[in-house]
Coordinates of C-alpha atoms and ligand atoms in Angstrom, one line a residue:
M697 CA 0.0 0.0 0.0
T698 CA 1.5 3.7 -1.0
N699 CA 1.0 6.4 1.4
P700 CA -0.1 9.4 -0.2
H701 CA 0.3 11.1 3.0
F702 CA 4.0 10.7 3.6
L703 CA 5.1 13.6 3.0
D704 CA 2.3 16.0 4.3
P705 CA 4.0 18.3 7.2
D706 CA 1.2 17.4 9.7
W707 CA 1.7 13.4 9.0
W708 CA 1.6 13.0 12.8
R709 CA -1.3 14.7 13.5
H710 CA -3.6 11.4 12.0
A711 CA -0.7 9.4 12.3
V712 CA -1.0 5.4 12.7
V713 CA 2.0 5.0 14.5
Y714 CA 3.1 0.9 15.5
Q715 CA 5.2 0.2 17.8
V716 CA 8.1 -1.7 17.8
Y717 CA 9.8 -3.5 21.0
P718 CA 13.2 -4.2 19.4
R719 CA 14.4 -7.3 21.1
S720 CA 10.3 -9.4 20.7
F721 CA 9.7 -7.9 16.8
A722 CA 12.0 -10.2 14.8
D723 CA 15.4 -12.1 14.8
A724 CA 17.7 -12.3 11.3
D725 CA 20.3 -12.9 12.6
N726 CA 18.5 -16.4 14.7
D727 CA 20.3 -15.4 18.4
G728 CA 16.8 -15.5 20.0
T729 CA 17.1 -11.6 20.4
G730 CA 15.0 -9.4 18.2
D731 CA 17.0 -7.0 15.5
V732 CA 17.9 -4.1 13.9
R733 CA 17.4 -6.6 10.6
G734 CA 14.7 -8.0 11.9
I735 CA 12.8 -4.8 11.4
T736 CA 13.7 -3.9 8.2
E737 CA 12.4 -7.6 7.0
K738 CA 9.5 -6.5 8.3
L739 CA 9.1 -2.9 7.0
P740 CA 6.8 -4.5 3.8
Y741 CA 4.4 -6.5 6.6
L742 CA 4.1 -3.1 8.1
A743 CA 3.5 -0.9 5.2
D744 CA 0.6 -3.9 3.5
L745 CA -0.5 -3.2 7.3
G746 CA -1.3 0.4 6.4
V747 CA 0.7 2.4 9.3
D748 CA 2.1 5.8 8.6
A749 CA 5.0 5.3 10.9
V750 CA 7.0 3.3 13.3
W751 CA 8.4 3.9 16.7
V752 CA 11.3 1.6 17.8
S753 CA 11.7 1.0 21.4
P754 CA 15.6 2.0 22.7
W755 CA 17.9 0.3 20.7
Y756 CA 21.0 1.8 21.9
P757 CA 23.6 -0.1 23.7
S758 CA 22.5 -1.1 27.1
P759 CA 22.9 -3.8 29.8
L760 CA 19.4 -4.1 29.2
L761 CA 18.2 -4.3 32.8
D762 CA 15.6 -2.2 32.3
G763 CA 14.6 -3.8 28.6
G764 CA 16.8 -1.1 27.1
Y765 CA 15.6 2.2 28.9
D766 CA 18.8 1.8 30.6
V767 CA 21.0 3.5 27.7
A768 CA 24.7 3.1 27.5
D769 CA 25.8 5.6 24.2
H770 CA 22.6 7.4 22.9
R771 CA 24.8 7.4 19.7
D772 CA 24.8 3.9 18.7
I773 CA 22.8 0.7 18.2
S774 CA 23.2 -2.0 20.6
P775 CA 25.5 -5.1 19.5
D776 CA 22.7 -7.0 20.2
F777 CA 20.4 -5.6 17.7
G778 CA 22.9 -4.6 15.0
T779 CA 25.0 -1.6 13.7
L780 CA 24.4 2.2 12.8
A781 CA 24.5 0.8 9.2
D782 CA 21.9 -1.4 10.0
A783 CA 19.4 1.8 11.2
D784 CA 20.6 3.3 8.2
A785 CA 19.7 0.8 5.8
F786 CA 16.5 0.8 8.2
I787 CA 15.5 4.1 8.1
A788 CA 16.1 4.6 4.1
R789 CA 14.0 1.7 3.7
A790 CA 11.3 2.8 5.9
H791 CA 10.4 6.1 4.1
E792 CA 11.1 4.2 0.6
L793 CA 8.0 2.8 1.7
G794 CA 6.4 5.9 3.0
I795 CA 7.1 4.6 6.3
R796 CA 7.9 7.6 9.2
V797 CA 10.9 6.4 12.1
I798 CA 10.3 7.6 15.7
I799 CA 12.9 6.3 17.7
D800 CA 13.0 6.7 21.7
L801 CA 14.9 9.6 23.7
V802 CA 15.3 8.8 27.2
P803 CA 16.1 12.0 29.1
N804 CA 15.7 11.3 32.9
H805 CA 19.0 9.3 33.2
S806 CA 21.2 7.0 31.5
S807 CA 22.2 3.3 32.3
W808 CA 25.2 3.3 34.7
E809 CA 27.7 2.0 32.2
H810 CA 27.4 5.4 30.6
P811 CA 31.2 6.7 30.4
W812 CA 29.6 10.1 32.4
F813 CA 28.7 7.3 35.0
K814 CA 31.3 5.8 35.2
A815 CA 33.6 9.2 35.2
A816 CA 31.2 10.3 38.0
L817 CA 32.0 7.2 40.0
A818 CA 35.8 7.5 39.5
A819 CA 35.8 11.2 40.4
P820 CA 35.4 13.0 43.7
P821 CA 32.3 14.4 45.4
G822 CA 31.9 18.1 44.2
S823 CA 33.6 17.2 40.6
P824 CA 32.5 18.3 37.8
E825 CA 32.0 15.1 36.3
R826 CA 29.6 13.7 39.5
D827 CA 27.8 16.8 38.5
R828 CA 26.2 15.4 36.1
Y829 CA 23.9 13.2 37.8
L830 CA 22.2 13.8 41.2
F831 CA 25.0 12.7 43.8
R832 CA 24.2 13.7 47.8
D833 CA 26.1 13.1 50.7
G834 CA 23.8 10.5 52.9
R835 CA 22.3 11.8 56.1
G836 CA 23.1 10.3 59.9
E837 CA 26.0 10.7 61.3
H838 CA 28.1 8.7 59.0
G839 CA 26.0 9.7 56.1
E840 CA 24.5 6.1 56.4
L841 CA 20.9 7.6 55.0
P842 CA 20.0 8.2 51.8
P843 CA 19.7 11.9 51.5
N844 CA 15.6 12.2 51.4
N845 CA 12.6 9.9 51.6
W846 CA 12.2 9.2 48.2
G847 CA 11.2 5.6 46.3
S848 CA 11.9 4.4 43.4
I849 CA 9.0 3.2 40.9
F850 CA 10.1 0.0 40.6
G851 CA 10.0 -0.3 44.7
G852 CA 12.7 0.4 47.3
P853 CA 14.5 3.5 47.6
A854 CA 15.6 5.7 44.4
W855 CA 19.0 5.9 46.3
T856 CA 21.9 4.0 45.8
R857 CA 25.6 4.4 48.3
T858 CA 28.6 4.0 46.7
T859 CA 31.8 2.8 47.4
D860 CA 35.1 5.4 47.2
P861 CA 38.0 3.9 45.4
D862 CA 39.4 2.8 48.7
G863 CA 36.6 0.8 49.7
T864 CA 34.5 2.7 52.2
P865 CA 31.0 4.0 52.0
G866 CA 30.7 7.0 49.6
Q867 CA 28.1 9.6 48.4
W868 CA 24.7 8.3 47.4
Y869 CA 23.4 8.7 43.7
L870 CA 19.9 9.6 43.1
H871 CA 17.5 6.8 40.6
L872 CA 13.8 7.6 40.2
F873 CA 14.1 4.0 38.5
D874 CA 15.9 1.1 38.9
I875 CA 19.8 1.2 40.9
S876 CA 21.2 0.6 37.1
Q877 CA 19.7 3.7 35.9
P878 CA 20.7 7.1 37.5
D879 CA 19.1 10.4 36.9
W880 CA 20.9 13.2 34.8
N881 CA 21.5 16.9 36.4
W882 CA 19.7 18.7 33.8
A883 CA 20.2 22.0 35.8
N884 CA 23.8 21.0 34.5
P885 CA 24.4 22.9 31.5
E886 CA 26.5 20.3 29.7
V887 CA 23.0 17.6 30.0
P888 CA 20.8 19.3 27.7
A889 CA 23.8 20.3 25.8
M890 CA 24.1 16.7 25.1
F891 CA 20.8 15.9 24.5
D892 CA 20.8 18.1 21.4
D893 CA 23.2 17.0 20.0
V894 CA 22.0 13.1 20.1
L895 CA 18.4 14.8 18.9
R896 CA 20.6 16.5 15.5
F897 CA 23.0 13.0 15.2
W898 CA 19.7 10.7 14.6
F899 CA 17.7 13.8 13.0
D900 CA 20.6 14.2 10.4
R901 CA 20.1 10.1 9.9
G902 CA 16.5 11.1 8.9
I903 CA 14.5 9.8 12.1
D904 CA 11.4 11.9 11.8
G905 CA 10.5 12.4 15.6
F906 CA 11.1 10.7 19.2
R907 CA 8.8 9.5 21.7
V908 CA 10.1 11.1 25.3
D909 CA 10.8 8.6 28.2
V910 CA 8.8 10.0 31.4
A911 CA 9.2 13.2 29.6
D912 CA 7.8 14.9 33.2
S913 CA 10.4 14.3 35.3
M914 CA 13.2 15.6 34.1
A915 CA 13.3 19.1 36.1
K916 CA 13.8 18.2 39.7
H917 CA 13.4 20.6 42.8
P918 CA 17.0 21.7 43.6
D919 CA 16.8 20.9 47.3
L920 CA 15.7 17.7 46.6
P921 CA 13.1 18.0 49.4
D922 CA 11.4 15.0 51.4
H923 CA 8.1 14.4 50.4
V924 CA 4.9 13.0 51.8
V925 CA 5.1 9.5 52.6
N926 CA 3.3 6.8 50.7
P927 CA 2.0 4.5 53.4
H928 CA 2.2 1.1 50.9
T929 CA 5.9 2.1 50.3
G930 CA 7.4 3.2 53.4
F931 CA 9.0 6.1 50.6
G932 CA 7.9 9.6 49.5
S933 CA 4.8 9.3 47.2
N934 CA 5.6 9.1 43.2
D935 CA 1.8 10.7 42.8
K936 CA 2.6 13.2 40.8
E937 CA 0.0 16.1 42.1
P938 CA 0.9 19.9 41.6
G939 CA 4.0 21.2 43.5
A940 CA 5.6 17.2 43.8
P941 CA 9.8 18.3 43.9
H942 CA 10.2 15.0 40.8
W943 CA 7.5 15.0 38.6
D944 CA 6.1 18.0 36.4
H945 CA 8.5 20.4 37.5
P946 CA 9.4 23.8 36.7
G947 CA 11.7 23.9 34.2
V948 CA 10.0 20.9 32.1
D949 CA 8.6 23.5 29.7
E950 CA 11.9 24.9 28.8
I951 CA 13.6 21.5 28.6
Q952 CA 10.5 20.5 26.2
R953 CA 11.2 24.3 24.5
R954 CA 14.7 23.6 23.7
W955 CA 14.1 20.0 21.6
R956 CA 11.2 21.8 20.0
A957 CA 13.7 24.4 18.9
V958 CA 16.2 21.6 17.9
A959 CA 13.2 20.1 16.1
D960 CA 11.9 22.6 14.3
A961 CA 15.0 23.6 12.7
Y962 CA 14.5 21.0 10.2
A963 CA 11.5 22.4 8.6
D964 CA 13.2 23.2 5.6
T965 CA 14.6 19.9 4.7
E966 CA 12.7 17.5 2.8
L967 CA 11.2 15.4 5.2
G968 CA 10.2 18.3 7.7
G969 CA 10.4 19.9 11.1
R970 CA 10.7 17.1 13.5
I971 CA 8.2 15.5 16.0
F972 CA 7.9 14.7 19.5
V973 CA 5.4 12.2 21.7
A974 CA 5.4 12.4 25.4
E975 CA 5.3 10.2 27.2
A976 CA 3.9 11.3 30.3
Y977 CA 1.4 10.1 33.1
L978 CA -0.2 12.9 34.6
D979 CA -3.7 14.0 36.0
P980 CA -5.8 15.9 35.3
I981 CA -5.7 16.5 31.6
E982 CA -5.1 20.2 32.2
R983 CA -1.7 19.7 32.5
L984 CA -0.8 17.0 30.2
V985 CA -2.1 19.7 27.9
E986 CA 0.4 22.0 28.6
Y987 CA 2.8 19.5 27.0
V988 CA 1.5 19.8 24.1
R989 CA 1.7 23.5 23.1
P990 CA 2.2 24.8 19.9
D991 CA 6.0 25.5 21.5
R992 CA 6.8 22.3 23.4
L993 CA 5.6 18.9 22.1
H994 CA 3.7 17.9 19.2
T995 CA 1.6 15.1 20.8
T996 CA 1.4 13.1 23.9
F997 CA -0.1 9.1 24.9
N998 CA -3.3 9.2 25.7
F999 CA -3.6 7.6 28.9
D1000 CA -6.8 8.0 30.0
A1001 CA -8.0 6.1 26.6
L1002 CA -5.6 2.9 27.3
I1003 CA -6.4 2.7 31.8
S1004 CA -10.2 3.6 30.8
E1005 CA -12.2 0.3 31.8
W1006 CA -14.5 -1.2 28.8
S1007 CA -18.0 0.4 29.2
A1008 CA -19.9 3.1 27.0
A1009 CA -19.5 5.5 29.9
S1010 CA -16.2 5.8 30.9
Q1011 CA -15.1 5.4 27.0
R1012 CA -17.4 8.4 26.5
A1013 CA -15.7 10.2 29.9
V1014 CA -12.5 10.1 27.9
I1015 CA -14.0 11.2 24.7
D1016 CA -15.4 14.2 26.4
K1017 CA -12.3 15.0 28.4
T1018 CA -9.5 14.7 26.0
I1019 CA -10.3 15.8 22.9
P1020 CA -11.4 18.8 23.8
A1021 CA -8.5 19.4 26.2
H1022 CA -6.3 18.6 22.8
E1023 CA -8.2 21.4 20.6
S1024 CA -7.7 24.4 23.4
V1025 CA -4.1 23.8 22.2
G1026 CA -4.4 23.3 19.0
A1027 CA -3.0 19.4 19.4
P1028 CA -4.3 16.6 18.0
T1029 CA -5.5 13.9 20.7
T1030 CA -4.3 10.2 20.2
W1031 CA -5.2 6.7 21.5
V1032 CA -3.6 3.8 23.0
L1033 CA -4.8 0.7 23.9
G1034 CA -1.4 -0.7 25.2
N1035 CA 2.6 -0.8 25.1
H1036 CA 5.4 -2.6 26.9
D1037 CA 4.7 -1.4 30.0
N1038 CA 0.8 -2.4 30.0
V1039 CA -1.0 -5.5 30.1
R1040 CA -1.9 -6.4 26.4
V1041 CA -5.5 -5.3 25.3
A1042 CA -6.6 -7.9 24.8
T1043 CA -5.9 -9.7 27.8
R1044 CA -7.3 -6.6 29.9
Y1045 CA -10.7 -6.9 28.5
G1046 CA -11.2 -10.1 29.4
K1047 CA -10.7 -9.5 33.6
P1048 CA -13.5 -8.8 35.8
T1049 CA -12.1 -5.3 36.1
T1050 CA -11.1 -3.7 32.9
G1051 CA -9.9 -0.4 33.9
R1052 CA -10.9 2.8 35.6
D1053 CA -14.1 4.2 35.2
Y1054 CA -13.6 7.4 34.1
S1055 CA -17.4 8.6 34.2
V1056 CA -16.8 8.5 37.8
A1057 CA -15.5 11.7 39.3
E1058 CA -12.4 11.1 41.3
P1059 CA -10.1 12.7 43.7
L1060 CA -7.1 13.4 42.1
E1061 CA -4.7 11.3 42.0
S1062 CA -1.5 9.8 40.3
A1063 CA -3.1 9.0 36.7
G1064 CA -1.9 5.8 36.8
D1065 CA 1.2 3.5 37.9
P1066 CA 1.2 0.9 35.0
I1067 CA 3.3 -1.3 36.9
E1068 CA 1.2 -1.1 40.0
L1069 CA -2.1 -1.1 37.7
G1070 CA -0.9 -4.8 35.9
A1071 CA 0.2 -6.7 39.2
Q1072 CA -3.5 -5.6 40.0
L1073 CA -5.1 -6.9 36.4
I1074 CA -3.0 -10.3 37.0
A1075 CA -4.5 -11.3 40.0
M1076 CA -7.7 -11.8 38.3
P1077 CA -9.1 -14.5 36.2
T1078 CA -9.2 -13.8 32.2
D1079 CA -11.8 -14.6 30.0
L1080 CA -10.0 -14.4 27.0
A1081 CA -12.8 -15.2 24.4
I1082 CA -14.5 -12.0 25.7
G1083 CA -11.1 -10.3 26.1
R1084 CA -10.2 -10.5 22.2
R1085 CA -13.9 -9.9 21.2
R1086 CA -13.7 -6.5 23.1
A1087 CA -10.2 -5.6 21.6
R1088 CA -11.5 -6.5 18.3
A1089 CA -14.4 -4.3 19.1
A1090 CA -12.2 -1.3 20.7
A1091 CA -9.5 -1.5 17.4
L1092 CA -12.4 -0.1 15.4
L1093 CA -13.0 2.6 18.2
E1094 CA -9.7 3.7 17.8
L1095 CA -9.0 3.6 14.3
A1096 CA -12.1 6.0 14.3
L1097 CA -11.4 8.6 16.4
P1098 CA -9.8 12.1 15.6
G1099 CA -6.3 12.1 15.9
S1100 CA -3.5 9.9 15.7
A1101 CA -3.5 6.1 17.0
Y1102 CA -1.0 3.7 18.3
I1103 CA -0.6 0.3 17.6
Y1104 CA 1.8 -1.8 19.6
Q1105 CA 3.5 -4.8 18.1
G1106 CA 0.8 -8.0 18.3
E1107 CA -2.2 -6.0 18.8
E1108 CA -2.7 -6.7 15.5
L1109 CA -2.6 -10.6 16.0
G1110 CA -4.5 -10.2 18.8
L1111 CA -2.2 -11.6 21.3
E1112 CA -2.8 -11.9 24.9
E1113 CA -0.4 -11.2 27.8
V1114 CA 1.5 -14.4 29.1
E1115 CA 0.8 -14.3 32.2
D1116 CA 2.6 -17.6 33.1
I1117 CA 6.5 -17.0 32.6
P1118 CA 8.6 -18.6 34.6
E1119 CA 9.6 -16.8 37.4
H1120 CA 13.3 -18.1 36.8
L1121 CA 12.8 -16.3 33.2
L1122 CA 11.1 -13.1 34.6
Q1123 CA 13.9 -10.4 33.4
D1124 CA 11.5 -6.6 34.6
P1125 CA 13.7 -5.0 37.7
A1126 CA 10.3 -4.6 39.1
W1127 CA 10.3 -8.5 39.8
E1128 CA 13.3 -8.4 42.5
R1129 CA 12.4 -4.7 43.4
S1130 CA 9.1 -5.6 44.5
G1131 CA 10.8 -8.7 47.1
H1132 CA 9.1 -11.0 44.7
R1133 CA 5.2 -9.1 44.6
V1134 CA 5.1 -7.7 41.3
R1135 CA 5.7 -9.5 38.0
G1136 CA 5.8 -7.0 36.2
R1137 CA 6.2 -6.3 32.1
D1138 CA 7.5 -9.4 30.6
G1139 CA 4.0 -10.8 30.0
C1140 CA 3.5 -8.3 27.4
R1141 CA 6.7 -8.5 25.7
V1142 CA 7.0 -12.0 24.0
P1143 CA 8.5 -12.2 21.1
L1144 CA 6.0 -11.9 18.0
P1145 CA 4.8 -15.1 16.1
W1146 CA 5.0 -14.8 12.8
S1147 CA 4.8 -18.5 10.9
G1148 CA 5.0 -22.0 11.4
A1149 CA 4.2 -24.5 14.1
A1150 CA 6.2 -24.3 16.1
S1151 CA 8.2 -22.2 18.6
P1152 CA 9.9 -20.2 17.7
F1153 CA 7.4 -19.2 15.0
G1154 CA 9.5 -17.7 12.5
F1155 CA 10.7 -14.9 15.0
G1156 CA 14.0 -16.4 14.4
V1157 CA 14.9 -19.6 12.8
D1158 CA 15.7 -21.9 15.5
A1159 CA 17.1 -20.1 18.5
E1160 CA 15.3 -20.7 21.5
P1161 CA 13.6 -17.2 21.5
W1162 CA 14.6 -15.1 25.0
L1163 CA 11.4 -15.7 26.6
P1164 CA 9.4 -18.5 25.9
M1165 CA 6.8 -18.5 23.4
P1166 CA 2.8 -20.1 23.9
A1167 CA 2.2 -23.0 21.7
H1168 CA -1.2 -22.1 20.9
W1169 CA 0.2 -19.2 19.1
A1170 CA 0.6 -21.3 16.2
G1171 CA -2.9 -19.9 15.5
L1172 CA -1.9 -16.7 15.8
T1173 CA 1.0 -15.9 13.5
A1174 CA 0.7 -13.3 10.9
E1175 CA 1.1 -16.4 8.3
A1176 CA -1.8 -18.1 9.6
Q1177 CA -3.9 -14.5 9.6
A1178 CA -3.0 -13.1 6.7
A1179 CA -4.8 -16.1 5.1
D1180 CA -8.0 -15.6 6.8
A1181 CA -10.3 -13.1 6.1
T1182 CA -12.2 -13.6 9.9
S1183 CA -8.2 -12.5 12.3
M1184 CA -7.7 -9.9 14.1
L1185 CA -5.0 -9.5 11.1
T1186 CA -7.6 -8.5 8.3
L1187 CA -9.8 -6.5 10.8
Y1188 CA -6.8 -4.3 11.4
R1189 CA -5.6 -4.0 7.6
T1190 CA -9.0 -3.1 6.3
A1191 CA -9.5 -0.7 8.9
L1192 CA -6.7 0.8 8.1
R1193 CA -7.1 0.8 4.6
L1194 CA -10.5 2.2 5.0
R1195 CA -9.2 5.1 7.5
R1196 CA -6.6 6.4 4.9
E1197 CA -9.6 6.0 1.5
R1198 CA -12.1 7.8 3.7
G1199 CA -11.4 11.1 4.1
D1200 CA -13.6 11.7 7.1
F1201 CA -11.4 10.2 8.7
R1202 CA -9.0 12.7 8.0
T1203 CA -10.7 15.7 9.6
D1204 CA -11.5 16.4 13.1
A1205 CA -15.5 16.4 12.8
L1206 CA -16.8 14.0 15.6
A1207 CA -20.8 14.4 16.6
F1208 CA -22.4 12.2 18.7
H1209 CA -25.8 10.4 17.2
P1210 CA -29.0 9.9 19.0
L1211 CA -28.1 6.5 19.1
D1212 CA -25.6 7.2 21.3
G1213 CA -26.2 6.6 24.9
G1214 CA -26.8 3.8 27.6
D1215 CA -24.7 0.9 26.6
V1216 CA -23.8 2.3 23.2
L1217 CA -21.0 4.8 22.0
A1218 CA -22.6 6.1 18.5
F1219 CA -20.8 9.0 16.7
T1220 CA -20.6 10.3 12.9
R1221 CA -17.0 11.3 11.4
G1222 CA -16.8 13.4 9.0
D1223 CA -19.8 13.7 6.7
G1224 CA -20.3 10.2 6.3
T1225 CA -19.5 7.7 8.5
L1226 CA -21.5 6.7 11.3
V1227 CA -19.3 4.5 13.5
V1228 CA -21.7 2.7 16.7
V1229 CA -20.1 0.4 19.5
N1230 CA -21.8 -1.7 21.7
F1231 CA -20.8 -2.2 24.6
G1232 CA -23.7 -4.3 26.5
A1233 CA -25.0 -7.6 26.4
D1234 CA -27.8 -7.3 23.6
P1235 CA -27.7 -6.7 20.3
V1236 CA -29.0 -3.4 19.3
T1237 CA -30.5 -2.5 16.1
L1238 CA -28.2 -0.8 13.0
P1239 CA -28.8 2.2 11.9
A1240 CA -29.5 2.5 8.1
G1241 CA -26.3 2.9 6.1
E1242 CA -23.9 0.3 4.3
V1243 CA -21.4 -1.7 6.1
L1244 CA -18.1 -1.1 6.3
L1245 CA -16.3 -2.7 8.2
A1246 CA -17.8 -4.6 11.6
S1247 CA -15.3 -6.6 14.3
A1248 CA -18.2 -9.5 14.9
D1249 CA -20.8 -11.0 12.7
L1250 CA -23.7 -8.7 12.0
A1251 CA -27.0 -11.3 12.1
D1252 CA -30.4 -10.2 11.4
A1253 CA -29.3 -6.2 11.0
K1254 CA -28.0 -5.7 14.5
L1255 CA -24.9 -5.0 16.1
P1256 CA -23.9 -7.9 18.8
S1257 CA -22.6 -7.2 22.5
D1258 CA -18.7 -6.0 22.6
A1259 CA -18.7 -5.3 18.4
T1260 CA -18.1 -2.3 16.5
V1261 CA -19.3 -1.3 13.3
W1262 CA -18.7 1.5 10.7
L1263 CA -20.6 2.3 8.6
A1264 CA -21.4 4.8 5.3
V1265 CA -24.3 6.9 5.7
Ligands
LIG1359 C1 8.5 4.4 30.5 C2 9.2 3.1 30.1 O1 8.0 2.9 28.8 C3 9.4 1.9 30.8 O2 9.4 0.6 30.1 C4 10.4 2.2 31.9 O3 10.8 1.3 31.9 C5 10.2 3.3 32.1 N1 10.0 4.7 31.6 C6 12.1 3.6 32.2 O4 12.5 4.5 31.7

C-alpha cells in the first residue's frame, strides 16, 4: 500500500504509529533476540498493514537491565540489535515504503554503564563529573541514610550509596527507576547540550521524531526535599500532584521548548520538521496538554484511553475530556490501547475489572502506575474469548477517533499477555525490586509469532527466544492470520485501508449520534461515516447505512454485544 500522506508536513496529526519493541519483533540473526535487520525485513508487512510510522523502543547499547531504557550510549546501536549501518538501512527502507521513523529518547536517566556515569563514580564528590548526575551526601552521623525519602518507581529507595576507591562508603546517587538508571542533573548545562547533540545526531540520519520517555521527570526541585510518604511503600510518594518535587516540576517546560527548537530547525528539509510524542502519566488533563502547546511537544500519549474500563460511559467520558482539552492548545489527541509497559488489551478486557471508570468523578490522584495496575490485573482470572472480542471492537473504536492512533506490536494479531512466564525467566526489574510481589511487564514483551507451527514461530529460525512463546500461538501467527478473512490481522488491515481512503477520518469532525447513550457509543465522523460500539449484553438494531467494516458477525441487521461497526451513511 502506498502512503499518500508521507510528505504531508502534518502527517503526525492523523498518523497510525506502530510500536516495535526491538528485542521481541523479529530475529534476523537467529540468536533468540530481535534486531534491526529483523525490523527492516518486516517493513513490507508494516506497509501492507497500512501504518504511517514506526516507533522503535530503545535500540541503543544497554545492559538491558530495564529492557533498553537504560541507555549506555545514545549515539549507537546495541551490538545485540545490529549496527549503525543497519539503522541507516532501516530508516532508508522505511522511507521508501512511506513509513516515518520515530525512536526513543530517554532523558531522565542513563545506564550506569554510560561513560559519564563511570567517570562520575571515578571522580571525587563535588567534581564536574559528579555534577552531571544527582549525587548527594547521605544523612545520619556517617552518611548512612539516603539523602531524602524518595522511592523508586520499581520499588525500594530511589537512592543507592556508592563505594569510594579506598573501599569506604561514599555518596549516594538518585535513581527514580532502577538502581542501574542514575538520574541526570538537568541543571548542569552539559546535560541539555549533550541531548541537543543526540537529537541532531539522529535527525541528521533521517529520523522523523522521538518518543520522549518519562517526559515529565527531568527537572527536580533543587533542594531534593523529602516528600509526603506513600503508606504502601513507606517511601516518598511518586504521585504526581501539583508541587511534587520530582514530577512535572517547573523547568520541564523549558527543556521541552529547547528540543522543539532543535526539531523545528529541520522544517526546510525534505522530511520537514521533526516531531515528539511525550510519555507522561499526568492528571488532570489540563496539566498534560500544557506539554503539547505549539512551542513544546507535538503529541502526548492518551493513557486515559488505555486505562479506561470497557464501558460506554467511561469511554465517552475519556473522549469528552481529552478531545476538547487537546483542541484548546491546537494539538491532536492520540489513542492508545497498549504498549510494552501495560497488560495486553486482549487480556485486560477479559478481566472482571477492565480499567478505571472515567465517568465517575474521582479525587485527583496519580494518573496511573502501569506496573501497579498490571499487578492488580494479573491477579484476576481472564476470559480470553471475551477479551479478544472486545479487543477487536476496541480497535475499530480507536482507529475511528480523530487524531493519531498507536498499535503496539502484536495487537494486530490479537496476542494476549503471557501470564505464566516461569519466575526464573522474569527480567523486569520490578520483579526483584518488589521482593517478588510484582511480576512486572515481561508478559506483554514476548516475541511475535510470524509463521510455522512451533516455537519460535518464524521469530528466528531455531534459536530459543529470549522469552518462551505459548504453543497455541501457532494459530495466531501473521502467516496464519493473513490467509484468514475473519482474523484480527485482516480486521486491522481493512480498518487501516479505510481510514486512509475515507476523507471523513482525516477531519477532526466528531458528532455524537442519537443512538448514543446507555451501553452504546455512536458518533459520526466527517459527513458520511457512522461508528457504533455496543458495550452492552443485548444486540442493538443497526441504523441505516452501508456496512464498511464490523468487528463481529452482524446477524439480522443487529450489532451484537462487544462489537463495533463502521457504516457509510
Ligand atoms: C517508561 C518506559 O516505557 C518504561 O519501559 C521504562 O521502564 C521507564 N520509562 C523508565 O525508563
